[in-house]
């Protein structure tokens, strides 16, 4: 059974949670490799709704192992609260959730730093979780890791040194904050004891598991266009959400990864600031938002909505080496007479296919839209390809044609069974135990 990465191909919220939960059935271990509790992965199982933020969605499958990799930034309070929420919903993580000893610890000071940055002119429209500043400390080599948190003497020294520096900067900039930093340290010392039983050398655990023939599913958070290197910088998150991040963020080498599945909506959404070439700036946006329930799972912010973007998807496919696509939320487009698709960008009377490297450059492009006839028939809940309306199939074929990618799976609703996996597809071979034969 292969080891496979499932990641967002657009700007996030593509339905990664649903897709990972669905395919986790056939894998042994599900690993998150970057981000933190800025993610919001929604999974519906029957009448129960779960929103996973830092815990891999695979935790909802009994008997699976969920691993939080070294590439994450962990707010221990958020992690423990998510564990408690799961327990209340009948999911006991004991023995099924492991945390890398090399992941970084997110502190309240990171949220304060983000609040200051977001109040300034270079606002990104973040999730306000402190994710960016925590990664800043990681990269600056002054971050605190889970292994440090568990060693009380080392934690105290590192925390005090970090806070001394932050407070000195705060004083120099005239920033006053009335958080009680010593009390926070004591709180974190208490978190350490609660987290300790879950902590391990996750990279070595995965190495051994793979050698024993176990299969690993990598769950991306955020998405390619929010990747710190390849996304629409600076309107991105602070981690590598694209496929390369799965290796650095878990310790599993590229030679052990067998495939990449990209998840894309049948249209596009984006939360927060930044360029968005196919953004719909009229009432149709609200129509899609209402029908697709496009409100942030973490912050509740309304998502900006736009048409499917072929140049963006081709870029995403190149960066990630996407083997197969999952197209989600097809049902949201059921009511349109025709569905515009962006097939290229126009800039200064020239048509281009490439993504400009700067946010300002991408702001300037105009989408060249081609209208594909709508199907005006319900697809919600359809679970067999043959039952899709002919024009919906044509829409999917158009996307396959123009992106050059296989669409191996189509999602027609939030539930597990509201999904079509194309028999014989490359995707089926990657994610289905019997598909691998
Ligand atoms: P993620 O962050 O990529 O996991 O996506 P989110 O959970 O933030 O947002 C996706 C939303 O769409 C969730 O509320 C899902 O339950 C929902 N969803 C997923 N697939 C489908 C689908 O095919 N149709 C509809 N109508 N909703 C879907
Ligand atoms: P999932 O995993 C959509 C966006 C924020 C902001 C930018 C930086 O659910 O798809 P951050 O708090 O990460 O520093 O914010 O990234 N963002 C997301 N947008 N889905 C997400 O996660 C996101 N996580 C962060 O809105 O524009
Ligand atoms: Mg989400």
Short mmCIF file of C-alpha atoms and ligand atoms in Angstrom, two decimals:
data_model
loop_
_atom_site.label_atom_id
_atom_site.label_comp_id
_atom_site.label_asym_id
_atom_site.label_seq_id
_atom_site.Cartn_x
_atom_site.Cartn_y
_atom_site.Cartn_z
CA UNK A 1 0.00 0.00 0.00
CA UNK A 2 1.54 3.36 -1.04
CA UNK A 3 2.27 6.41 1.12
CA UNK A 4 0.25 9.32 -0.23
CA UNK A 5 0.01 13.07 0.31
CA UNK A 6 -3.42 14.72 0.20
CA UNK A 7 -3.19 18.48 -0.04
CA UNK A 8 -5.06 21.61 -0.99
CA UNK A 9 -4.52 22.70 -4.59
CA UNK A 10 -6.03 26.19 -4.26
CA UNK A 11 -6.28 28.63 -1.30
CA UNK A 12 -7.54 26.27 1.39
CA UNK A 13 -10.88 24.87 2.56
CA UNK A 14 -11.13 22.61 -0.47
CA UNK A 15 -12.58 19.80 1.65
CA UNK A 16 -9.30 18.13 2.66
CA UNK A 17 -10.84 16.98 5.95
CA UNK A 18 -13.66 15.14 4.22
CA UNK A 19 -11.32 13.56 1.69
CA UNK A 20 -8.70 12.50 4.26
CA UNK A 21 -11.39 11.03 6.52
CA UNK A 22 -12.78 9.10 3.58
CA UNK A 23 -9.49 7.63 2.38
CA UNK A 24 -8.00 7.14 5.87
CA UNK A 25 -10.01 3.93 6.03
CA UNK A 26 -7.37 2.17 3.93
CA UNK A 27 -4.24 3.63 5.58
CA UNK A 28 -2.55 2.78 8.89
CA UNK A 29 -1.19 6.19 9.92
CA UNK A 30 -2.39 9.72 9.15
CA UNK A 31 0.15 12.53 9.59
CA UNK A 32 -0.21 16.29 9.68
CA UNK A 33 3.04 17.90 8.50
CA UNK A 34 2.66 21.69 8.79
CA UNK A 35 0.57 24.55 10.11
CA UNK A 36 -1.19 24.56 13.42
CA UNK A 37 -4.67 25.31 14.71
CA UNK A 38 -5.16 27.81 11.89
CA UNK A 39 -6.55 24.86 9.92
CA UNK A 40 -10.21 23.92 10.11
CA UNK A 41 -10.98 20.53 8.57
CA UNK A 42 -14.66 19.68 8.72
CA UNK A 43 -15.82 16.09 8.72
CA UNK A 44 -19.42 14.88 8.87
CA UNK A 45 -20.06 11.35 10.07
CA UNK A 46 -23.79 10.70 10.14
CA UNK A 47 -25.38 13.48 12.20
CA UNK A 48 -22.10 14.36 13.89
CA UNK A 49 -19.93 17.27 12.77
CA UNK A 50 -16.25 17.43 13.70
CA UNK A 51 -13.89 20.35 13.02
CA UNK A 52 -10.29 19.19 13.29
CA UNK A 53 -7.77 21.99 13.73
CA UNK A 54 -4.47 20.49 14.75
CA UNK A 55 -5.28 16.80 15.09
CA UNK A 56 -5.20 14.76 11.86
CA UNK A 57 -8.68 13.95 10.55
CA UNK A 58 -7.70 10.27 10.57
CA UNK A 59 -8.28 10.27 14.34
CA UNK A 60 -11.98 9.71 13.58
CA UNK A 61 -11.25 6.26 12.17
CA UNK A 62 -11.04 3.72 15.00
CA UNK A 63 -7.76 1.83 15.15
CA UNK A 64 -5.76 4.33 13.10
CA UNK A 65 -2.72 6.18 14.39
CA UNK A 66 -2.76 9.97 14.05
CA UNK A 67 0.58 11.77 14.16
CA UNK A 68 1.33 15.48 14.58
CA UNK A 69 4.64 15.92 12.79
CA UNK A 70 7.69 18.06 13.55
CA UNK A 71 6.61 20.67 10.98
CA UNK A 72 3.72 21.91 13.10
CA UNK A 73 3.49 24.73 15.59
CA UNK A 74 1.46 23.54 18.55
CA UNK A 75 -0.50 25.63 20.99
CA UNK A 76 -0.78 23.08 23.84
CA UNK A 77 -3.97 24.71 25.15
CA UNK A 78 -5.57 24.37 21.70
CA UNK A 79 -4.41 20.76 21.37
CA UNK A 80 -5.75 19.78 24.80
CA UNK A 81 -9.04 21.55 24.15
CA UNK A 82 -9.43 19.72 20.84
CA UNK A 83 -8.72 16.41 22.58
CA UNK A 84 -11.39 17.25 25.18
CA UNK A 85 -13.93 18.19 22.48
CA UNK A 86 -13.28 14.90 20.72
CA UNK A 87 -13.67 12.98 23.98
CA UNK A 88 -17.05 14.67 24.59
CA UNK A 89 -18.09 13.56 21.11
CA UNK A 90 -17.12 9.97 21.94
CA UNK A 91 -13.66 9.88 20.32
CA UNK A 92 -10.94 8.86 22.77
CA UNK A 93 -7.50 9.69 21.37
CA UNK A 94 -5.58 7.73 24.01
CA UNK A 95 -3.03 5.53 22.30
CA UNK A 96 -4.07 6.83 18.86
CA UNK A 97 -2.48 10.27 18.84
CA UNK A 98 1.24 10.98 18.87
CA UNK A 99 3.09 14.29 18.83
CA UNK A 100 6.58 14.86 17.47
CA UNK A 101 9.16 15.89 20.05
CA UNK A 102 10.56 18.29 17.42
CA UNK A 103 7.36 20.25 16.74
CA UNK A 104 7.41 23.86 17.95
CA UNK A 105 5.49 25.27 20.88
CA UNK A 106 3.19 28.21 20.18
CA UNK A 107 3.02 30.69 23.09
CA UNK A 108 0.55 33.48 23.92
CA UNK A 109 3.28 36.00 23.06
CA UNK A 110 3.02 34.84 19.44
CA UNK A 111 -0.61 35.92 19.35
CA UNK A 112 0.35 39.29 20.81
CA UNK A 113 3.01 39.75 18.14
CA UNK A 114 0.51 38.86 15.44
CA UNK A 115 -2.04 41.29 16.84
CA UNK A 116 0.51 44.09 16.60
CA UNK A 117 1.52 43.11 13.04
CA UNK A 118 -2.08 42.80 11.89
CA UNK A 119 -2.92 46.25 13.28
CA UNK A 120 -0.30 47.76 10.96
CA UNK A 121 -0.36 48.60 7.26
CA UNK A 122 1.05 45.21 6.13
CA UNK A 123 -2.03 43.32 7.27
CA UNK A 124 -2.41 39.78 5.86
CA UNK A 125 -5.83 38.89 7.28
CA UNK A 126 -4.52 35.97 9.32
CA UNK A 127 -6.45 33.61 11.55
CA UNK A 128 -4.98 35.44 14.63
CA UNK A 129 -3.67 32.22 16.12
CA UNK A 130 -0.03 33.31 16.41
CA UNK A 131 1.09 30.90 13.70
CA UNK A 132 3.36 33.30 11.77
CA UNK A 133 5.29 34.64 14.80
CA UNK A 134 5.81 31.10 16.11
CA UNK A 135 7.37 30.07 12.77
CA UNK A 136 9.41 33.29 12.90
CA UNK A 137 10.96 32.16 16.18
CA UNK A 138 11.55 28.69 14.73
CA UNK A 139 13.42 30.11 11.75
CA UNK A 140 15.31 32.55 13.96
CA UNK A 141 16.51 29.51 15.98
CA UNK A 142 15.09 30.75 19.27
CA UNK A 143 11.90 28.67 19.19
CA UNK A 144 10.89 26.26 21.92
CA UNK A 145 10.20 22.70 20.87
CA UNK A 146 8.01 20.05 22.47
CA UNK A 147 11.15 18.24 23.70
CA UNK A 148 12.17 21.46 25.49
CA UNK A 149 8.72 21.84 27.01
CA UNK A 150 9.02 18.38 28.56
CA UNK A 151 12.36 19.18 30.19
CA UNK A 152 11.36 21.64 32.90
CA UNK A 153 14.79 23.18 33.54
CA UNK A 154 15.47 23.66 29.85
CA UNK A 155 11.96 25.02 29.26
CA UNK A 156 12.26 27.57 32.05
CA UNK A 157 15.61 28.83 30.74
CA UNK A 158 14.50 28.97 27.10
CA UNK A 159 11.15 30.54 27.92
CA UNK A 160 12.69 33.20 30.16
CA UNK A 161 15.33 34.04 27.54
CA UNK A 162 12.69 34.28 24.81
CA UNK A 163 10.42 36.45 26.92
CA UNK A 164 13.26 38.71 27.99
CA UNK A 165 13.98 39.38 24.35
CA UNK A 166 10.33 39.95 23.46
CA UNK A 167 9.79 42.28 26.40
CA UNK A 168 12.93 44.26 25.50
CA UNK A 169 11.61 44.69 21.94
CA UNK A 170 8.17 45.59 23.30
CA UNK A 171 9.66 48.23 25.62
CA UNK A 172 11.81 49.65 22.82
CA UNK A 173 8.72 49.96 20.61
CA UNK A 174 6.60 51.33 23.42
CA UNK A 175 4.20 48.37 23.33
CA UNK A 176 2.46 47.59 26.62
CA UNK A 177 0.85 44.21 27.20
CA UNK A 178 -0.57 43.18 30.52
CA UNK A 179 -0.21 39.40 30.16
CA UNK A 180 1.31 37.66 33.17
CA UNK A 181 4.27 35.91 31.54
CA UNK A 182 5.32 34.00 34.68
CA UNK A 183 1.84 32.59 35.16
CA UNK A 184 1.82 31.55 31.53
CA UNK A 185 5.09 29.67 32.04
CA UNK A 186 3.52 27.78 34.93
CA UNK A 187 0.50 26.95 32.79
CA UNK A 188 2.77 25.57 30.10
CA UNK A 189 4.65 23.50 32.67
CA UNK A 190 1.29 21.92 33.56
CA UNK A 191 0.49 21.33 29.86
CA UNK A 192 3.80 19.48 29.55
CA UNK A 193 2.63 16.79 31.95
CA UNK A 194 -0.61 16.30 30.02
CA UNK A 195 1.11 16.08 26.66
CA UNK A 196 4.07 13.92 27.74
CA UNK A 197 2.43 10.50 27.12
CA UNK A 198 1.79 11.40 23.46
CA UNK A 199 5.26 12.68 22.65
CA UNK A 200 7.67 10.59 20.61
CA UNK A 201 10.34 10.74 17.95
CA UNK A 202 7.71 10.78 15.21
CA UNK A 203 10.15 10.66 12.30
CA UNK A 204 11.74 7.46 13.62
CA UNK A 205 8.33 5.98 14.38
CA UNK A 206 7.24 6.62 10.79
CA UNK A 207 10.51 5.26 9.48
CA UNK A 208 9.99 1.98 11.36
CA UNK A 209 6.32 1.78 10.42
CA UNK A 210 7.05 2.24 6.71
CA UNK A 211 9.78 -0.38 6.88
CA UNK A 212 7.23 -2.77 8.41
CA UNK A 213 4.96 -2.20 5.41
CA UNK A 214 2.50 0.19 7.07
CA UNK A 215 0.96 2.88 4.90
CA UNK A 216 0.99 6.59 5.67
CA UNK A 217 -1.47 9.25 4.55
CA UNK A 218 -0.14 12.82 4.77
CA UNK A 219 -2.83 15.41 5.50
CA UNK A 220 -1.98 18.86 4.18
CA UNK A 221 -3.38 21.95 5.85
CA UNK A 222 -3.88 25.32 4.17
CA UNK A 223 -2.93 24.92 0.52
CA UNK A 224 -0.45 25.42 -2.29
CA UNK A 225 -1.34 29.07 -2.94
CA UNK A 226 -0.88 29.75 0.80
CA UNK A 227 2.56 28.06 0.82
CA UNK A 228 5.28 30.33 2.22
CA UNK A 229 7.53 29.71 -0.81
CA UNK A 230 5.18 28.96 -3.68
CA UNK A 231 2.01 30.81 -2.71
CA UNK A 232 0.89 34.39 -3.27
CA UNK A 233 3.53 35.86 -0.96
CA UNK A 234 3.16 37.74 1.35
CA UNK A 235 -0.53 36.76 1.49
CA UNK A 236 0.30 33.25 2.59
CA UNK A 237 0.66 31.22 5.74
CA UNK A 238 4.09 30.65 7.29
CA UNK A 239 4.66 26.99 6.42
CA UNK A 240 5.20 24.76 3.38
CA UNK A 241 1.72 23.49 2.67
CA UNK A 242 2.77 22.01 -0.67
CA UNK A 243 4.10 18.49 -1.21
CA UNK A 244 7.71 19.21 -0.22
CA UNK A 245 6.48 20.14 3.25
CA UNK A 246 5.30 16.59 3.81
CA UNK A 247 8.93 15.42 3.87
CA UNK A 248 10.45 18.21 5.95
CA UNK A 249 7.44 18.31 8.26
CA UNK A 250 7.37 14.60 9.05
CA UNK A 251 10.90 13.30 8.51
CA UNK A 252 9.71 10.86 5.85
CA UNK A 253 12.04 11.07 2.85
CA UNK A 254 10.82 11.76 -0.73
CA UNK A 255 11.87 8.24 -1.74
CA UNK A 256 9.14 6.82 0.51
CA UNK A 257 6.29 8.87 -0.93
CA UNK A 258 4.39 7.25 -3.75
CA UNK A 259 1.77 9.73 -4.79
CA UNK A 260 0.15 13.14 -4.41
CA UNK A 261 -3.57 13.81 -4.52
CA UNK A 262 -4.69 17.41 -4.98
CA UNK A 263 -8.03 18.54 -3.60
CA UNK A 264 -9.74 21.39 -5.46
CA UNK A 265 -13.21 22.84 -5.30
CA UNK A 266 -15.28 22.99 -8.48
CA UNK A 267 -14.80 26.75 -8.00
CA UNK A 268 -12.33 28.65 -5.80
CA UNK A 269 -12.50 30.35 -2.41
CA UNK A 270 -10.06 32.37 -0.39
CA UNK A 271 -10.18 33.80 3.14
CA UNK A 272 -8.12 36.82 4.16
CA UNK A 273 -6.34 39.34 1.97
CA UNK A 274 -4.37 38.91 -1.23
CA UNK A 275 -4.83 38.67 -5.00
CA UNK A 276 -7.58 36.47 -6.38
CA UNK A 277 -7.86 36.72 -10.20
CA UNK A 278 -11.19 34.92 -10.60
CA UNK A 279 -12.92 36.52 -7.61
CA UNK A 280 -16.62 37.20 -8.22
CA UNK A 281 -17.49 40.71 -7.15
CA UNK A 282 -21.26 40.62 -7.60
CA UNK A 283 -24.27 38.84 -6.09
CA UNK A 284 -23.22 35.49 -7.58
CA UNK A 285 -20.53 35.36 -4.89
CA UNK A 286 -23.24 35.39 -2.19
CA UNK A 287 -25.18 32.75 -4.08
CA UNK A 288 -22.16 30.41 -4.02
CA UNK A 289 -21.31 31.37 -0.43
CA UNK A 290 -24.81 30.55 0.77
CA UNK A 291 -25.11 27.32 -1.15
CA UNK A 292 -21.57 26.17 -0.34
CA UNK A 293 -21.74 27.46 3.24
CA UNK A 294 -18.52 29.32 2.56
CA UNK A 295 -17.70 30.65 6.00
CA UNK A 296 -14.38 29.94 7.73
CA UNK A 297 -14.41 26.83 9.94
CA UNK A 298 -11.98 28.49 12.39
CA UNK A 299 -12.83 32.19 12.29
CA UNK A 300 -16.34 32.21 10.78
CA UNK A 301 -15.20 34.82 8.23
CA UNK A 302 -17.12 34.82 4.93
CA UNK A 303 -14.97 33.26 2.21
CA UNK A 304 -14.34 35.15 -1.03
CA UNK A 305 -15.63 33.11 -3.97
CA UNK A 306 -14.42 32.86 -7.57
CA UNK A 307 -14.46 30.67 -10.66
CA UNK A 308 -12.24 27.65 -11.25
CA UNK A 309 -8.79 28.82 -12.28
CA UNK A 310 -6.90 26.60 -14.75
CA UNK A 311 -3.53 28.45 -14.69
CA UNK A 312 -3.57 28.27 -10.90
CA UNK A 313 -4.34 24.55 -10.95
CA UNK A 314 -1.62 23.84 -13.51
CA UNK A 315 0.85 25.73 -11.33
CA UNK A 316 -0.30 23.77 -8.30
CA UNK A 317 0.05 20.50 -10.21
CA UNK A 318 3.61 21.42 -11.19
CA UNK A 319 4.68 22.44 -7.68
CA UNK A 320 3.18 19.35 -6.06
CA UNK A 321 3.50 16.71 -8.75
CA UNK A 322 -0.22 16.01 -8.46
CA UNK A 323 -1.10 12.50 -9.69
CA UNK A 324 -4.85 12.86 -9.45
CA UNK A 325 -7.42 15.45 -8.49
CA UNK A 326 -10.40 15.30 -6.18
CA UNK A 327 -13.01 17.85 -7.23
CA UNK A 328 -15.24 18.81 -4.30
CA UNK A 329 -18.50 20.73 -3.99
CA UNK A 330 -19.67 20.05 -7.53
CA UNK A 331 -23.23 20.22 -6.13
CA UNK A 332 -22.77 23.90 -5.25
CA UNK A 333 -22.80 24.75 -8.97
CA UNK A 334 -26.04 22.87 -9.71
CA UNK A 335 -28.12 25.99 -10.39
CA UNK A 336 -26.10 27.83 -13.01
CA UNK A 337 -27.06 28.30 -16.66
CA UNK A 338 -23.40 28.36 -17.44
CA UNK A 339 -20.23 28.12 -15.42
CA UNK A 340 -17.32 30.41 -16.27
CA UNK A 341 -13.83 28.90 -16.04
CA UNK A 342 -10.61 30.92 -16.18
CA UNK A 343 -8.47 29.41 -18.95
CA UNK A 344 -5.65 31.97 -18.97
CA UNK A 345 -4.73 35.42 -17.66
CA UNK A 346 -4.60 38.63 -19.68
CA UNK A 347 -2.04 41.24 -18.76
CA UNK A 348 -1.19 44.24 -20.92
CA UNK A 349 -3.10 42.72 -23.89
CA UNK A 350 -1.03 39.53 -23.66
CA UNK A 351 -2.43 36.15 -22.64
CA UNK A 352 -0.30 34.28 -20.13
CA UNK A 353 -0.53 30.95 -18.33
CA UNK A 354 2.08 31.59 -15.65
CA UNK A 355 1.49 32.86 -12.13
CA UNK A 356 3.28 36.20 -11.66
CA UNK A 357 5.74 36.06 -8.73
CA UNK A 358 4.46 39.13 -6.91
CA UNK A 359 1.11 39.86 -5.34
CA UNK A 360 1.03 43.15 -7.24
CA UNK A 361 1.62 41.28 -10.51
CA UNK A 362 -1.18 38.81 -9.81
CA UNK A 363 -3.50 41.69 -8.84
CA UNK A 364 -3.03 43.08 -12.34
CA UNK A 365 -4.03 40.01 -14.32
CA UNK A 366 -7.52 39.73 -15.76
CA UNK A 367 -9.03 36.29 -16.00
CA UNK A 368 -9.88 35.07 -19.52
CA UNK A 369 -13.14 33.24 -18.88
CA UNK A 370 -14.68 30.53 -21.01
CA UNK A 371 -18.28 29.61 -20.25
CA UNK A 372 -19.09 25.93 -19.92
CA UNK A 373 -22.83 25.07 -20.08
CA UNK A 374 -24.35 24.49 -16.65
CA UNK A 375 -26.29 21.28 -15.89
CA UNK A 376 -29.16 22.75 -13.87
CA UNK A 377 -29.90 19.43 -12.24
CA UNK A 378 -29.22 18.15 -8.73
CA UNK A 379 -25.89 16.41 -8.14
CA UNK A 380 -26.05 16.64 -4.34
CA UNK A 381 -25.29 13.24 -2.87
CA UNK A 382 -24.74 11.50 -6.21
CA UNK A 383 -22.40 8.58 -5.59
CA UNK A 384 -22.00 7.03 -9.01
CA UNK A 385 -20.37 8.67 -12.02
CA UNK A 386 -23.04 7.34 -14.38
CA UNK A 387 -25.74 9.17 -12.44
CA UNK A 388 -24.16 12.59 -12.94
CA UNK A 389 -25.97 14.83 -15.47
CA UNK A 390 -24.23 14.74 -18.86
CA UNK A 391 -23.35 18.44 -18.69
CA UNK A 392 -21.78 18.02 -15.24
CA UNK A 393 -19.62 15.27 -16.75
CA UNK A 394 -18.75 17.68 -19.57
CA UNK A 395 -17.69 20.29 -17.00
CA UNK A 396 -15.42 17.76 -15.31
CA UNK A 397 -14.03 16.65 -18.67
CA UNK A 398 -13.32 20.31 -19.50
CA UNK A 399 -11.35 20.68 -16.26
CA UNK A 400 -9.45 17.44 -16.91
CA UNK A 401 -8.63 18.53 -20.42
CA UNK A 402 -7.41 21.98 -19.55
CA UNK A 403 -5.48 21.04 -16.40
CA UNK A 404 -4.06 17.89 -17.99
CA UNK A 405 -4.90 16.04 -14.77
CA UNK A 406 -7.05 13.04 -14.02
CA UNK A 407 -10.08 13.73 -11.85
CA UNK A 408 -10.12 10.51 -9.87
CA UNK A 409 -12.75 11.49 -7.35
CA UNK A 410 -15.74 13.82 -7.22
CA UNK A 411 -17.39 14.98 -4.03
CA UNK A 412 -21.08 15.85 -4.15
CA UNK A 413 -21.78 16.57 -0.48
CA UNK A 414 -20.10 16.71 2.93
CA UNK A 415 -20.82 13.09 3.91
CA UNK A 416 -18.57 10.11 3.27
CA UNK A 417 -21.01 8.41 0.93
CA UNK A 418 -21.59 11.55 -1.13
CA UNK A 419 -18.50 10.76 -3.15
CA UNK A 420 -17.60 9.18 -6.47
CA UNK A 421 -14.27 7.38 -6.83
CA UNK A 422 -13.69 6.63 -10.49
CA UNK A 423 -13.13 2.91 -10.95
CA UNK A 424 -9.74 2.13 -12.48
CA UNK A 425 -8.41 5.63 -11.84
CA UNK A 426 -4.87 6.37 -10.72
CA UNK A 427 -6.39 7.78 -7.56
CA UNK A 428 -8.17 4.54 -6.76
CA UNK A 429 -4.86 2.69 -7.06
CA UNK A 430 -3.21 5.15 -4.68
CA UNK A 431 -5.81 5.28 -1.94
CA UNK A 432 -7.73 2.05 -1.99
CA UNK A 433 -6.22 -1.07 -0.49
CA UNK A 434 -7.84 -3.26 -3.10
CA UNK A 435 -7.12 -0.63 -5.77
CA UNK A 436 -3.40 -1.30 -5.37
CA UNK A 437 -3.64 -4.85 -6.65
P1 LIG B 1 -10.69 21.84 4.52
O1 LIG B 1 -10.10 22.92 5.36
O2 LIG B 1 -9.99 21.70 3.21
O3 LIG B 1 -10.81 20.52 5.24
O4 LIG B 1 -12.18 22.30 4.17
P2 LIG B 1 -13.24 22.93 5.22
O5 LIG B 1 -13.71 21.86 6.12
O6 LIG B 1 -12.68 24.15 5.84
O7 LIG B 1 -14.35 23.42 4.21
C1 LIG B 1 -15.01 22.55 3.36
C2 LIG B 1 -16.51 22.57 3.69
O8 LIG B 1 -17.24 22.01 2.64
C3 LIG B 1 -16.85 21.74 4.92
O9 LIG B 1 -17.91 22.34 5.61
C4 LIG B 1 -17.27 20.40 4.33
O10 LIG B 1 -18.21 19.70 5.15
C5 LIG B 1 -17.95 20.85 3.08
N1 LIG B 1 -17.88 19.90 1.95
C6 LIG B 1 -16.84 19.07 1.60
N2 LIG B 1 -17.10 18.46 0.43
C7 LIG B 1 -18.32 18.91 0.03
C8 LIG B 1 -19.12 18.68 -1.13
O11 LIG B 1 -18.76 17.94 -2.04
N3 LIG B 1 -20.31 19.35 -1.21
C9 LIG B 1 -20.72 20.20 -0.24
N4 LIG B 1 -21.89 20.82 -0.40
N5 LIG B 1 -20.00 20.43 0.87
C10 LIG B 1 -18.81 19.82 0.99
P1 LIG B 2 -7.43 24.88 5.99
O1 LIG B 2 -6.41 23.84 6.40
C1 LIG B 2 -8.04 28.86 4.33
C2 LIG B 2 -5.14 31.94 5.51
C3 LIG B 2 -5.60 33.08 6.38
C4 LIG B 2 -4.68 34.19 5.88
C5 LIG B 2 -3.37 33.45 5.64
C6 LIG B 2 -2.38 33.53 6.79
O2 LIG B 2 -8.69 24.82 6.76
O3 LIG B 2 -7.62 24.91 4.51
P2 LIG B 2 -2.26 32.38 9.19
O4 LIG B 2 -3.18 32.47 10.38
O5 LIG B 2 -2.04 30.99 8.70
O6 LIG B 2 -0.97 33.11 9.40
O7 LIG B 2 -3.03 33.20 8.01
O8 LIG B 2 -3.72 32.09 5.43
N1 LIG B 2 -5.40 30.58 6.07
C7 LIG B 2 -6.33 29.75 5.58
N2 LIG B 2 -7.25 29.93 4.61
N3 LIG B 2 -7.92 27.67 4.96
C8 LIG B 2 -6.99 27.47 5.91
O9 LIG B 2 -6.76 26.26 6.45
C9 LIG B 2 -6.18 28.55 6.29
N4 LIG B 2 -5.18 28.72 7.20
C10 LIG B 2 -4.72 29.96 7.04
O10 LIG B 2 -6.96 33.39 6.15
O11 LIG B 2 -5.13 34.67 4.63
MG1 LIG B 3 -10.68 24.64 6.36
#
